[in-house]
Coordinates of N, CA, C and O in Angstrom, one line a residue:
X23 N -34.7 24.0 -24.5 CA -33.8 24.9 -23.7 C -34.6 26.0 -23.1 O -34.0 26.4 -22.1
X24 N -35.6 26.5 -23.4 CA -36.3 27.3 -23.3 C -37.4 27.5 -21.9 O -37.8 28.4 -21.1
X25 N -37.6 25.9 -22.1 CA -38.3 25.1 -20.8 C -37.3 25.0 -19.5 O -37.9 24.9 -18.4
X26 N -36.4 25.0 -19.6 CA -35.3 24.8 -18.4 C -35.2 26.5 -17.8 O -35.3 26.9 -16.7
X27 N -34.9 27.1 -19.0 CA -34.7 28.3 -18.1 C -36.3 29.3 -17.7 O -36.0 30.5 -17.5
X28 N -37.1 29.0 -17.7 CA -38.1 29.3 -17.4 C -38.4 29.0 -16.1 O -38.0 27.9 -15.7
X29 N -39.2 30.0 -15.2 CA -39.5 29.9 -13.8 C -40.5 28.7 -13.6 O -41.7 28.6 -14.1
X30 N -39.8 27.8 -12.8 CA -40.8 26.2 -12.6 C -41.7 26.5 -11.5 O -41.4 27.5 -10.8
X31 N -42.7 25.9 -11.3 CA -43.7 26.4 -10.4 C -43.2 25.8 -8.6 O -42.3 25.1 -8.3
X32 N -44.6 26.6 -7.6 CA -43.2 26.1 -6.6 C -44.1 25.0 -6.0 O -44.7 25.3 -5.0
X33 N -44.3 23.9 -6.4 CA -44.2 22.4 -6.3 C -43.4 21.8 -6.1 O -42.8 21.5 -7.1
X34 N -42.8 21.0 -4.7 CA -41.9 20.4 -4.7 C -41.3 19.2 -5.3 O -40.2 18.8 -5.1
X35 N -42.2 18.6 -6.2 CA -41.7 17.8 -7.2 C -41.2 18.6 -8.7 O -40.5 18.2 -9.6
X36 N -41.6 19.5 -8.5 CA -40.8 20.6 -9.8 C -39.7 20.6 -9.5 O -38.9 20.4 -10.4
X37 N -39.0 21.0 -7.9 CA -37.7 21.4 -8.1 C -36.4 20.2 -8.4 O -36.3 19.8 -7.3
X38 N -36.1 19.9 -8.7 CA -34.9 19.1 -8.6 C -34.1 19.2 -7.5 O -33.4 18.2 -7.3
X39 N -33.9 20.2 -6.8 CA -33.0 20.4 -5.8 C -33.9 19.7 -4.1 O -33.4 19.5 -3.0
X40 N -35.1 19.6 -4.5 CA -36.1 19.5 -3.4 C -35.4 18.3 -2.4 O -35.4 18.6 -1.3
X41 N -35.0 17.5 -2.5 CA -34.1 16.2 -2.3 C -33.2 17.0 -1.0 O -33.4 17.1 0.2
X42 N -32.2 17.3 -1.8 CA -30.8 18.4 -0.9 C -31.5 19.2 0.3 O -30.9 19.4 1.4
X43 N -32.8 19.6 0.0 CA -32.9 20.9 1.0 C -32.8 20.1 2.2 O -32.0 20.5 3.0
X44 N -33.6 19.1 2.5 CA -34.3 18.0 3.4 C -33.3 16.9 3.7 O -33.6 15.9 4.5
X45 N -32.0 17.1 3.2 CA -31.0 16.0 3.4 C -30.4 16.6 4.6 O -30.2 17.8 4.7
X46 N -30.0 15.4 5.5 CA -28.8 16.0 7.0 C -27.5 15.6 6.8 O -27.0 14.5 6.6
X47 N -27.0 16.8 6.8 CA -25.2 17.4 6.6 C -24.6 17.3 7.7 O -23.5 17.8 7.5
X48 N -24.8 17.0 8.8 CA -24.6 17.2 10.6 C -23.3 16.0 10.2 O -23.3 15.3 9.2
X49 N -22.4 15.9 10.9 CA -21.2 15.2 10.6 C -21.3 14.7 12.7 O -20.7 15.3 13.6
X50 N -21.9 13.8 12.7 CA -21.6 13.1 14.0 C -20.2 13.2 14.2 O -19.2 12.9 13.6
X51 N -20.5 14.0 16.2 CA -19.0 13.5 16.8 C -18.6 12.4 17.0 O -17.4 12.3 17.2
X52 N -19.3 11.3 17.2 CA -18.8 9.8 17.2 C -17.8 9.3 16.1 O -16.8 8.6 16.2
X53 N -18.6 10.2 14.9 CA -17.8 9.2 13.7 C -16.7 9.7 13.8 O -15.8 8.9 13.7
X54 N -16.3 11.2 13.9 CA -15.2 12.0 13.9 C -14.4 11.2 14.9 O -13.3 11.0 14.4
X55 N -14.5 10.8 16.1 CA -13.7 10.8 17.0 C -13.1 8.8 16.8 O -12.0 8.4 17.2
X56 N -13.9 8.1 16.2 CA -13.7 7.0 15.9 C -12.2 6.7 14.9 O -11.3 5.9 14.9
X57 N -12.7 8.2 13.6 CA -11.7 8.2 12.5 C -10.4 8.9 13.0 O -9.3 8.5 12.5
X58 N -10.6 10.1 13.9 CA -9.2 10.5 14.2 C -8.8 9.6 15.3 O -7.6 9.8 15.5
X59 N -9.2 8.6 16.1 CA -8.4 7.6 16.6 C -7.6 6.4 15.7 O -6.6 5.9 16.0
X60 N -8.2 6.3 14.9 CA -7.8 5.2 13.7 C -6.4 5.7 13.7 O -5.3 5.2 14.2
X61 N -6.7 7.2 12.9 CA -5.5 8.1 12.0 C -4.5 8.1 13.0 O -3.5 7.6 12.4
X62 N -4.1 8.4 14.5 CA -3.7 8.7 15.2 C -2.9 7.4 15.9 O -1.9 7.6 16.7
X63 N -3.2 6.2 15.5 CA -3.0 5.1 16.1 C -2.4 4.4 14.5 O -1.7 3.4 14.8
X64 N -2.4 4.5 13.7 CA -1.6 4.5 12.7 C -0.4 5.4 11.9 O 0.4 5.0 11.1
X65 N -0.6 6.7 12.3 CA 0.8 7.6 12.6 C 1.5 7.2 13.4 O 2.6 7.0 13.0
X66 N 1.1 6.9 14.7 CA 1.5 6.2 15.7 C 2.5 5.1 15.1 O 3.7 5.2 14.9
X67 N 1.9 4.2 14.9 CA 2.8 2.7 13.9 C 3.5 2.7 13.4 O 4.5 2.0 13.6
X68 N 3.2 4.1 12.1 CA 4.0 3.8 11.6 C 5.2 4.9 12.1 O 6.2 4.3 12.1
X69 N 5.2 5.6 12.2 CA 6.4 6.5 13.6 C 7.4 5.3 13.8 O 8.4 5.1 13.2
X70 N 6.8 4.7 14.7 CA 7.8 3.3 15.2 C 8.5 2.7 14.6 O 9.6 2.3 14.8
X71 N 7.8 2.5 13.5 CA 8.5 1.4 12.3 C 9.4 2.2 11.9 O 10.5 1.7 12.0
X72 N 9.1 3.8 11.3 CA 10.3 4.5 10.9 C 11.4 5.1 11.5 O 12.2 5.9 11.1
X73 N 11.3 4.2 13.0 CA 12.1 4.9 13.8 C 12.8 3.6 14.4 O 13.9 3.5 15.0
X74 N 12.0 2.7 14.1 CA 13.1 1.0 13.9 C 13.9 0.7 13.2 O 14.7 -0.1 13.5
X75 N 13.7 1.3 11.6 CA 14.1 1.2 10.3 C 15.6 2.5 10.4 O 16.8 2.1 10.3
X76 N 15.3 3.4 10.5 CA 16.4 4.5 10.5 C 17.2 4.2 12.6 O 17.9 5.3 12.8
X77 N 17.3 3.4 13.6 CA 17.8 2.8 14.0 C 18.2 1.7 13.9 O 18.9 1.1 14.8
X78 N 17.9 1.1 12.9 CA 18.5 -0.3 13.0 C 18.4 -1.5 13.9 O 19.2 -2.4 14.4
X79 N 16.9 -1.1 14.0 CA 16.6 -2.2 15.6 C 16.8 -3.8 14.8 O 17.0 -4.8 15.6
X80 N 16.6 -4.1 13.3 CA 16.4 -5.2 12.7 C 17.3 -4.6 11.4 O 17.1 -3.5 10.8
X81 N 18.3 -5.5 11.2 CA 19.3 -5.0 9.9 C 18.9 -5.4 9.0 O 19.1 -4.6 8.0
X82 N 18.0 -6.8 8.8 CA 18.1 -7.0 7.4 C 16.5 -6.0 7.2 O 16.5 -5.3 6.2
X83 N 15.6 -5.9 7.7 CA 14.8 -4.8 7.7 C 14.8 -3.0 6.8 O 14.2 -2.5 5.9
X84 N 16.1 -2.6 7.6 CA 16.8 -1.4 7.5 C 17.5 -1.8 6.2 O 17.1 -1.3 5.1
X85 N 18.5 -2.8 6.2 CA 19.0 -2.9 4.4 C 18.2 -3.2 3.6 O 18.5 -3.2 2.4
X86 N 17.0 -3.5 3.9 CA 15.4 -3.7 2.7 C 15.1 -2.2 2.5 O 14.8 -1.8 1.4
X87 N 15.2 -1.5 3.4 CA 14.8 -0.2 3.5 C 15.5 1.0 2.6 O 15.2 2.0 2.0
X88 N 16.8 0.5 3.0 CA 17.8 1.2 2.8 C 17.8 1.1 0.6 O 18.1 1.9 -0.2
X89 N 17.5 0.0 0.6 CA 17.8 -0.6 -1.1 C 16.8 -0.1 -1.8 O 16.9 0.2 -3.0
X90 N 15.4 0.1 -0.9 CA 14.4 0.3 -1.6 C 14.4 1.7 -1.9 O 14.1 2.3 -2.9
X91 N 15.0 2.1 -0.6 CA 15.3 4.1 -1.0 C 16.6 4.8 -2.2 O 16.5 5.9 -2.7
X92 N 17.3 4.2 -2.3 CA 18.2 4.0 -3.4 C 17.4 3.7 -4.9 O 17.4 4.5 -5.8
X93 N 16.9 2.6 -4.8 CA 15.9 2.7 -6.2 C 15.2 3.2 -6.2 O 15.2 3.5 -7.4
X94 N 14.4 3.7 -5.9 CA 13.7 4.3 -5.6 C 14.4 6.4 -6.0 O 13.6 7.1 -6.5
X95 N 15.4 6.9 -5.7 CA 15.8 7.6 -5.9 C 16.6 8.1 -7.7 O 16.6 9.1 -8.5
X96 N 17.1 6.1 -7.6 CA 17.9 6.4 -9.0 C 16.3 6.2 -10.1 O 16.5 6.6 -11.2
X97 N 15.2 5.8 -9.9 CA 14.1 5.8 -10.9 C 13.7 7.6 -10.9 O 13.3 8.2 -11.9
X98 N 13.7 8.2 -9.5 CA 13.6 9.2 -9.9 C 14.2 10.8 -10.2 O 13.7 11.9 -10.2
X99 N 15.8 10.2 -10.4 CA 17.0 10.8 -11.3 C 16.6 10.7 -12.7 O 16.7 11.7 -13.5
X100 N 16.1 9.5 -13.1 CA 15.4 9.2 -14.4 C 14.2 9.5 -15.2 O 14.1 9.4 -16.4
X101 N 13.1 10.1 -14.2 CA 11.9 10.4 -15.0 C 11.7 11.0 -13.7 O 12.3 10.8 -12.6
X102 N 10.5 12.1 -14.0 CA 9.9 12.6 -13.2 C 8.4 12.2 -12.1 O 8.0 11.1 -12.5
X103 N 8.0 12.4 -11.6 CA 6.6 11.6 -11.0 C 5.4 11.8 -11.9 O 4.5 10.9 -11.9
X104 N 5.3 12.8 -12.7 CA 4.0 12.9 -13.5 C 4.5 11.5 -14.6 O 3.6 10.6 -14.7
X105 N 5.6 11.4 -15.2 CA 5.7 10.2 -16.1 C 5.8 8.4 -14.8 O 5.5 7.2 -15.1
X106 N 6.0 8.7 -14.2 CA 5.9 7.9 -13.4 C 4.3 7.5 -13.3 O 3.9 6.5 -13.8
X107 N 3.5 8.1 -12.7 CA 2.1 7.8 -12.3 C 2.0 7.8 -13.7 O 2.3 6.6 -13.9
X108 N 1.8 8.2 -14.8 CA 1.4 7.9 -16.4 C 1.7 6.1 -16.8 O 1.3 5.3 -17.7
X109 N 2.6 5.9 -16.0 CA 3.4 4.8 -16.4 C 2.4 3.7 -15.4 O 1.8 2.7 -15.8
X110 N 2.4 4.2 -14.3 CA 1.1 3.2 -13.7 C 0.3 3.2 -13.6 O -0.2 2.4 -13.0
X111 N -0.4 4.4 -14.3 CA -2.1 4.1 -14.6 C -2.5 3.4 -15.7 O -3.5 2.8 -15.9
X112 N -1.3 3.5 -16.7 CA -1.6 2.2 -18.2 C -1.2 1.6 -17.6 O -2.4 1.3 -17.4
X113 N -0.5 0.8 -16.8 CA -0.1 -0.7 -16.5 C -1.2 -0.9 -15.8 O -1.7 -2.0 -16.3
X114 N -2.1 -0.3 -14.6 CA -3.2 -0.6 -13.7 C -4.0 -1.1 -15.0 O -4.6 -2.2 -14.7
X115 N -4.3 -0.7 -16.0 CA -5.3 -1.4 -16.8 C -4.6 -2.2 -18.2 O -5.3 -2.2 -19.2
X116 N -3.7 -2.8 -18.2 CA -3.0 -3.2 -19.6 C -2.5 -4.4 -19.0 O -2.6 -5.4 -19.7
X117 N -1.9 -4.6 -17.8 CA -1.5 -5.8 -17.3 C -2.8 -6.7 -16.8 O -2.6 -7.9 -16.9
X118 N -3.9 -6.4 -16.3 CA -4.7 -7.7 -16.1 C -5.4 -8.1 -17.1 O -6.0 -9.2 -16.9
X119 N -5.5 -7.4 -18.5 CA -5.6 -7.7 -19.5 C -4.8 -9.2 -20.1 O -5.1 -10.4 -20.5
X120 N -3.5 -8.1 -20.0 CA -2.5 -9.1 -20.5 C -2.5 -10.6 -20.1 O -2.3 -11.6 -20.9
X121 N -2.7 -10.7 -18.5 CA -3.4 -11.6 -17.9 C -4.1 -12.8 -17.8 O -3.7 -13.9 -17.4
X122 N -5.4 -12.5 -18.4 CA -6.4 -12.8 -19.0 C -6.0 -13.8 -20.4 O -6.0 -15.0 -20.7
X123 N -5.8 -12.7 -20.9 CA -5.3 -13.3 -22.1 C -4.5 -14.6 -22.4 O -4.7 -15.6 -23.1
X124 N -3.3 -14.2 -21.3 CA -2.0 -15.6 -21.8 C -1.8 -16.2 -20.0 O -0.7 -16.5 -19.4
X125 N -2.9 -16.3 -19.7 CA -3.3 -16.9 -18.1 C -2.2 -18.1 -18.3 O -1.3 -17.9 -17.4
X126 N -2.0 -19.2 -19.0 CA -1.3 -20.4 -18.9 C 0.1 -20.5 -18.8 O 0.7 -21.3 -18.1
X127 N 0.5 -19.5 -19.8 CA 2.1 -19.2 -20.1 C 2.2 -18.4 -19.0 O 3.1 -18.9 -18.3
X128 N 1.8 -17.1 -18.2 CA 2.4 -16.2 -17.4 C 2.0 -17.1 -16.4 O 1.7 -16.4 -15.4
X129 N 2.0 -18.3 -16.0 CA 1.3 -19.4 -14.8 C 2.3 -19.9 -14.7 O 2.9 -19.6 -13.6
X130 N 2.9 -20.9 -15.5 CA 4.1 -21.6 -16.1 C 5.3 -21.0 -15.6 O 6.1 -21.5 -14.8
X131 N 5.5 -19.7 -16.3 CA 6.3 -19.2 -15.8 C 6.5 -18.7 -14.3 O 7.5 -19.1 -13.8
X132 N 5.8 -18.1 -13.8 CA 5.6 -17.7 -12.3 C 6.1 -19.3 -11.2 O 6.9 -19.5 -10.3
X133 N 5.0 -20.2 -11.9 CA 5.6 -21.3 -10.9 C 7.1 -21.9 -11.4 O 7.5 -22.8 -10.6
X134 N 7.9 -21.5 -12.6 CA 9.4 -22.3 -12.6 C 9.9 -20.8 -11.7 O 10.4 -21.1 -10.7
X135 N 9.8 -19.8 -12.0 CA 10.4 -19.0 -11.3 C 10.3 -18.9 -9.6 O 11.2 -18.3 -8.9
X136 N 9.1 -19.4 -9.0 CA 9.2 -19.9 -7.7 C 10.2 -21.2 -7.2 O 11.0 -21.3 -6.2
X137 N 9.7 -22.1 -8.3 CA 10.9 -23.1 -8.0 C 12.4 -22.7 -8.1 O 13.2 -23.3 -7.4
X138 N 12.7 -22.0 -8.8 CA 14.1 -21.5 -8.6 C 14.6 -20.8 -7.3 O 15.6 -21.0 -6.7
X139 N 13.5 -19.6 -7.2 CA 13.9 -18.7 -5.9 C 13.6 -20.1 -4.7 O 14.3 -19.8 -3.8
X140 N 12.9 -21.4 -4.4 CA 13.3 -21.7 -3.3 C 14.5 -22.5 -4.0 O 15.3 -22.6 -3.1
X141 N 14.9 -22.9 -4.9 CA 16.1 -23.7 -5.2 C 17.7 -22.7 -4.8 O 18.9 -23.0 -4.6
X142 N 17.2 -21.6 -4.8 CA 18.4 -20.5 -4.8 C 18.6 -20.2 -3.0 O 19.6 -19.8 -2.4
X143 N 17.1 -20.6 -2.3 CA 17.5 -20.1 -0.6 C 17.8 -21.0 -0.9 O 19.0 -20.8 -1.1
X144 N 17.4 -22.7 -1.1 CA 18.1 -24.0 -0.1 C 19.4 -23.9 -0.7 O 20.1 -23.6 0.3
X145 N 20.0 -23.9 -1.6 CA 21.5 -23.6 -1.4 C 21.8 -22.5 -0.9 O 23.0 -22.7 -0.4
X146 N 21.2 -20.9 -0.5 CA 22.3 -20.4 0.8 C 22.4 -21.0 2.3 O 23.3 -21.1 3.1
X147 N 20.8 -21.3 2.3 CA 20.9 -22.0 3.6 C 22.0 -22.6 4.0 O 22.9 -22.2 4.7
X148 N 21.8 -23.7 3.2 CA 22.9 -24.9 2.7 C 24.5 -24.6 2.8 O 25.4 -25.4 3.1
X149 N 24.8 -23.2 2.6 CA 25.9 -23.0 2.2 C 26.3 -21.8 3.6 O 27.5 -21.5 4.0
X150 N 25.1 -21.4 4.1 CA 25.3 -20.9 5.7 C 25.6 -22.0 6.6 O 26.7 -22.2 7.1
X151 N 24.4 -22.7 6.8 CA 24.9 -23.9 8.1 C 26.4 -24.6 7.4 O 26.9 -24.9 8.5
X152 N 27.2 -24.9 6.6 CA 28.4 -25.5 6.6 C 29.3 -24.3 7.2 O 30.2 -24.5 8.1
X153 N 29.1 -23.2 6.8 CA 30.1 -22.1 7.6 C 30.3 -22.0 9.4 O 31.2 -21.5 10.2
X154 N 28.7 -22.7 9.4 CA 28.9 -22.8 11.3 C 28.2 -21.1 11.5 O 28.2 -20.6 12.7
X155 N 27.6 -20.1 10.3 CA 27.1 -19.0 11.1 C 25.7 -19.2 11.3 O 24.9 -19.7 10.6
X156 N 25.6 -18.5 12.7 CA 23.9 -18.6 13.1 C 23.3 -17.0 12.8 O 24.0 -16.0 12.9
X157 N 22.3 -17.1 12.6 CA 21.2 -16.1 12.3 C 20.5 -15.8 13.4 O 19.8 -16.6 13.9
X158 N 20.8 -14.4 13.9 CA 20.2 -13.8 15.4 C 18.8 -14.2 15.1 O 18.6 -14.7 13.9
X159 N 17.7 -14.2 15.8 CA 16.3 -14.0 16.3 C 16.4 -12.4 16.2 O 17.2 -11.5 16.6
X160 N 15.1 -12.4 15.5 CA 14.9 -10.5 15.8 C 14.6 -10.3 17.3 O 14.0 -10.8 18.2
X161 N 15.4 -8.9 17.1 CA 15.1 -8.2 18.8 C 13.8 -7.7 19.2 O 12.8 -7.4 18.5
X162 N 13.8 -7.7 20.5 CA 12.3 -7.3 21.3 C 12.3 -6.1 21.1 O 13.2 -5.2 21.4
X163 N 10.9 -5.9 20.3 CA 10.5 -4.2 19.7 C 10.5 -3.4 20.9 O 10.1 -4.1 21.9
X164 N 10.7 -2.2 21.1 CA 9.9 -0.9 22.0 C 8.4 -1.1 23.1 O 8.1 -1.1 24.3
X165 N 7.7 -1.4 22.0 CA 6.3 -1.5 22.4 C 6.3 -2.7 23.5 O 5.9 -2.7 24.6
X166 N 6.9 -4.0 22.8 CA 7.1 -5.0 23.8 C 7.6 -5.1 24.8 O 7.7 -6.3 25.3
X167 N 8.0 -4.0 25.5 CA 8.9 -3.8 27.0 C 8.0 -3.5 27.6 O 8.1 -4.1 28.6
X168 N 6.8 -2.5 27.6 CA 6.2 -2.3 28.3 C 5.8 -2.8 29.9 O 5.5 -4.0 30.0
X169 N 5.7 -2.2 30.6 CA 5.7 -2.8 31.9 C 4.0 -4.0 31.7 O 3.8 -5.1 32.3
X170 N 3.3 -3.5 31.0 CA 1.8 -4.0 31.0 C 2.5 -5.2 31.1 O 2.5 -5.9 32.1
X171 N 3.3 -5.4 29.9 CA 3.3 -6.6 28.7 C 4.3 -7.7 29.6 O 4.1 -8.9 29.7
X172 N 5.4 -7.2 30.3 CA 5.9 -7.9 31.1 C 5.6 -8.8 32.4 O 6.4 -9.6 32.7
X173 N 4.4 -8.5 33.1 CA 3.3 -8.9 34.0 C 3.7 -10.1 33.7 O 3.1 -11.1 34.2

């Protein structure tokens, strides 16, 4: 302990810091201007989407939206966010464990439970086309009107 706090000689392999002095900290305008276009063009995006979603340019979209903000609200009537993130940083590491472990049975399961969800659309399908109703095509987004785009 004694050795540490003692004046080291000025040798630049003595200092430990000798590394840092000689390092470049210069932050290129390139890179800057690369990353705030990224950021800027993904605000961007998502702007639209949230302005598709709370218009209703696509319904079943907006009621995915709409359901998910609802649960999302009543989980957090129920606990708070610090128990929340507690709850998913043991799962981030306890479920691929679990995984690992019983790989065959959580396999098993996953694939009868796929076979049921498509066994559950082909009967609405099924039970839509007898009613005679048709399912719009989603509408032409914002972005896609564009004069470019119409050329």
């Amino acid at each position: 302990m004694v050795n540490l706090l003692s004046k080291k000689p000025a040798e630049p392999s003595s200092d430990p810091l000798h590394k840092l002095y000689a390092l470049d900290l210069t932050v290129k305008a390139e890179c800057v201007e690369n990353i705030i276009g990224t950021v800027v063009s993904s605000v961007n995006n998502g702007l639209s989407q949230l302005r598709s979603l709370f218009l209703f340019e696509n319904l079943v979209e907006s009621l995915k939206f709409g359901v998910a903000m609802y649960c999302i609200t009543y989980i957090g009537s129920i606990c708070n966010l610090l128990t929340i993130i507690t709850f998913a940083w043991i799962t981030l590491f306890t479920f691929p464990r679990l995984y690992t472990d019983n790989k065959e049975a959580i396999d098993s399961l996953v694939e009868k439970m796929f076979m049921q969800v498509e066994q559950l659309k082909s009967k609405v399908m099924s039970m839509v086309s007898k009613k005679g109703v048709v399912i719009a095509p989603p509408t032409v987004k914002a972005a896609e009107k564009t004069p470019e785009k119409e050329e």
